[in-house]
């Protein structure tokens, strides 16, 4: 069976802004009764503390009948967020400079991306060069096909929740000040 997750990622939050941007989102979730105020261990996979579901958690999902959720982890540090539901053979990145899709099967691109991801994860700064226009751009600015990856400092990860509704996800985006968001579902 496994555990599922759905992550709403703020792709524009800086390391300094992430905690401040997360605060009003969590306050809204608590006010709406979607989650409880205190994050606790044991409500998510792994060691992360998570906000347990509140009495009105069903307000966030399409079909509440598909099960009771676990917790919501609020990540406010540099992280590579991913989706393994949206994967196709080789995720494709779209260059923010020229709009060209990188060739996922190109070994030079794949090697560059692997190295750049490691550098970004370690330092928070890394650029990838587009094979088409030869321009470099910071890794978080690249768009990954079907939101396969997001390199960010803020993400809300919902563990074992039924599918989050479009309206709910849009409201989270509004609360994040209209920043670019990514929706990354997955299963472990």
XYZ file of C-alpha atoms in Angstrom:
188
model
C 0.000 0.000 0.000
C 2.405 2.693 1.119
C 2.016 6.249 2.284
C 1.018 9.153 0.078
C 1.892 12.810 0.258
C 0.772 15.995 -1.458
C 3.047 19.000 -1.189
C 2.161 22.594 -1.965
C 5.455 24.381 -2.595
C 6.094 28.123 -2.632
C 8.670 28.401 -5.409
C 9.455 32.072 -4.676
C 9.969 32.128 -0.891
C 13.461 33.140 0.161
C 15.182 31.381 3.062
C 14.584 34.477 5.199
C 10.909 34.830 4.228
C 9.828 31.177 4.429
C 8.951 31.061 8.166
C 7.053 34.361 7.968
C 5.116 33.217 4.896
C 4.258 29.884 6.515
C 2.864 31.466 9.689
C -0.352 33.001 8.249
C -1.017 29.862 6.211
C -0.854 27.691 9.331
C -2.956 30.226 11.257
C -5.615 30.055 8.520
C -5.538 26.239 8.510
C -6.034 26.265 12.291
C -8.802 28.908 12.179
C -10.647 26.872 9.532
C -10.284 23.723 11.661
C -8.347 21.952 8.909
C -5.396 21.241 11.216
C -4.672 21.569 14.919
C -2.336 24.318 16.140
C 0.436 22.253 17.705
C 2.702 20.161 15.501
C 3.396 16.782 17.083
C 5.626 13.825 16.276
C 4.005 10.702 14.868
C 1.593 12.374 12.447
C 3.844 12.060 9.376
C 6.267 9.603 7.897
C 9.708 10.023 9.438
C 10.826 12.228 12.294
C 9.123 15.464 11.235
C 6.533 16.894 13.587
C 3.229 17.525 11.858
C -0.015 19.339 12.539
C -2.697 16.685 13.168
C -5.886 16.990 11.115
C -8.540 19.206 12.656
C -12.282 18.570 12.933
C -12.909 20.212 9.538
C -10.074 18.632 7.536
C -12.631 17.660 4.899
C -12.788 21.338 3.782
C -9.418 20.837 2.070
C -10.221 17.788 -0.054
C -12.345 16.705 -3.009
C -13.844 13.569 -1.452
C -13.573 13.100 2.303
C -14.974 9.600 2.062
C -11.644 8.316 0.725
C -10.128 8.142 4.187
C -8.926 9.987 7.230
C -5.719 11.978 6.827
C -2.587 12.110 8.895
C -0.585 15.276 9.560
C 0.707 18.321 7.714
C 4.439 19.027 7.867
C 5.515 22.623 7.285
C 9.016 22.708 5.766
C 10.764 26.092 5.986
C 14.290 25.183 4.964
C 16.096 24.541 1.691
C 14.716 21.371 0.209
C 14.353 19.532 -3.060
C 10.643 18.745 -3.259
C 9.599 16.051 -5.704
C 6.677 14.176 -7.154
C 6.848 10.572 -8.204
C 3.245 10.563 -9.494
C 3.923 13.001 -12.286
C 7.019 11.332 -13.607
C 7.318 10.455 -17.213
C 10.394 8.976 -18.783
C 12.868 11.656 -17.784
C 11.546 14.858 -16.289
C 11.940 17.826 -18.603
C 12.985 21.267 -17.461
C 11.823 24.414 -19.262
C 14.454 27.146 -19.597
C 13.268 30.380 -17.953
C 15.275 32.420 -20.467
C 14.120 31.016 -23.831
C 11.263 28.641 -22.955
C 12.906 25.634 -24.582
C 12.478 22.213 -22.998
C 15.730 20.499 -22.104
C 16.141 17.019 -23.543
C 15.741 14.637 -20.601
C 17.528 11.882 -22.536
C 20.601 14.038 -23.210
C 23.436 12.594 -21.063
C 25.214 15.981 -20.899
C 22.045 17.662 -19.564
C 21.408 14.799 -17.101
C 24.961 14.973 -15.753
C 24.792 18.770 -15.437
C 21.458 18.625 -13.608
C 22.662 15.976 -11.161
C 25.661 18.105 -10.249
C 23.653 21.342 -10.082
C 21.023 19.760 -7.819
C 23.742 18.615 -5.395
C 25.334 22.085 -5.368
C 21.958 23.785 -4.810
C 21.063 21.384 -1.997
C 24.404 22.014 -0.268
C 24.677 25.770 -0.839
C 21.275 27.132 -1.874
C 22.754 28.616 -5.036
C 23.282 26.913 -8.376
C 22.626 27.623 -12.032
C 21.903 25.341 -14.950
C 22.894 26.224 -18.507
C 20.391 25.831 -21.314
C 21.693 23.782 -24.231
C 19.493 25.784 -26.603
C 20.219 29.435 -25.745
C 23.454 28.877 -23.749
C 22.127 31.149 -20.988
C 22.359 30.155 -17.333
C 19.553 30.564 -14.839
C 19.211 29.779 -11.133
C 17.888 26.261 -10.626
C 14.671 27.350 -8.827
C 13.663 29.434 -11.888
C 13.516 26.427 -14.219
C 10.058 24.884 -14.670
C 9.936 21.104 -14.496
C 7.399 19.275 -16.639
C 4.282 18.435 -14.632
C 5.853 20.013 -11.544
C 8.146 17.018 -11.166
C 10.643 18.936 -9.009
C 10.752 22.183 -7.039
C 13.801 23.720 -5.431
C 12.428 25.826 -2.619
C 12.463 26.893 1.026
C 8.774 26.491 1.854
C 6.447 23.550 1.401
C 3.357 22.185 3.135
C 3.322 18.398 2.967
C -0.008 16.654 3.580
C 0.457 12.984 4.555
C -2.147 10.418 3.500
C -4.833 12.995 2.743
C -7.506 12.427 0.113
C -6.884 14.573 -2.982
C -6.606 18.256 -2.059
C -9.156 20.359 -3.944
C -8.190 22.929 -6.578
C -9.975 25.612 -4.540
C -8.003 24.751 -1.424
C -4.698 24.769 -3.303
C -5.609 28.138 -4.883
C -6.416 29.588 -1.448
C -3.008 28.499 -0.149
C -1.447 30.247 -3.161
C -3.337 33.438 -2.306
C -2.159 33.249 1.297
C 1.405 32.962 0.004
C 1.053 36.354 -1.642
C 0.494 35.091 -5.159
C 3.906 33.433 -5.338
C 4.465 30.706 -7.923
C 3.438 27.390 -6.413
C 3.911 23.786 -7.386
C 1.705 20.850 -6.445
C 3.691 17.671 -5.949
C 1.858 14.445 -5.107
C 3.752 11.250 -4.384
C 3.856 7.870 -2.744
C 6.514 6.111 -0.690
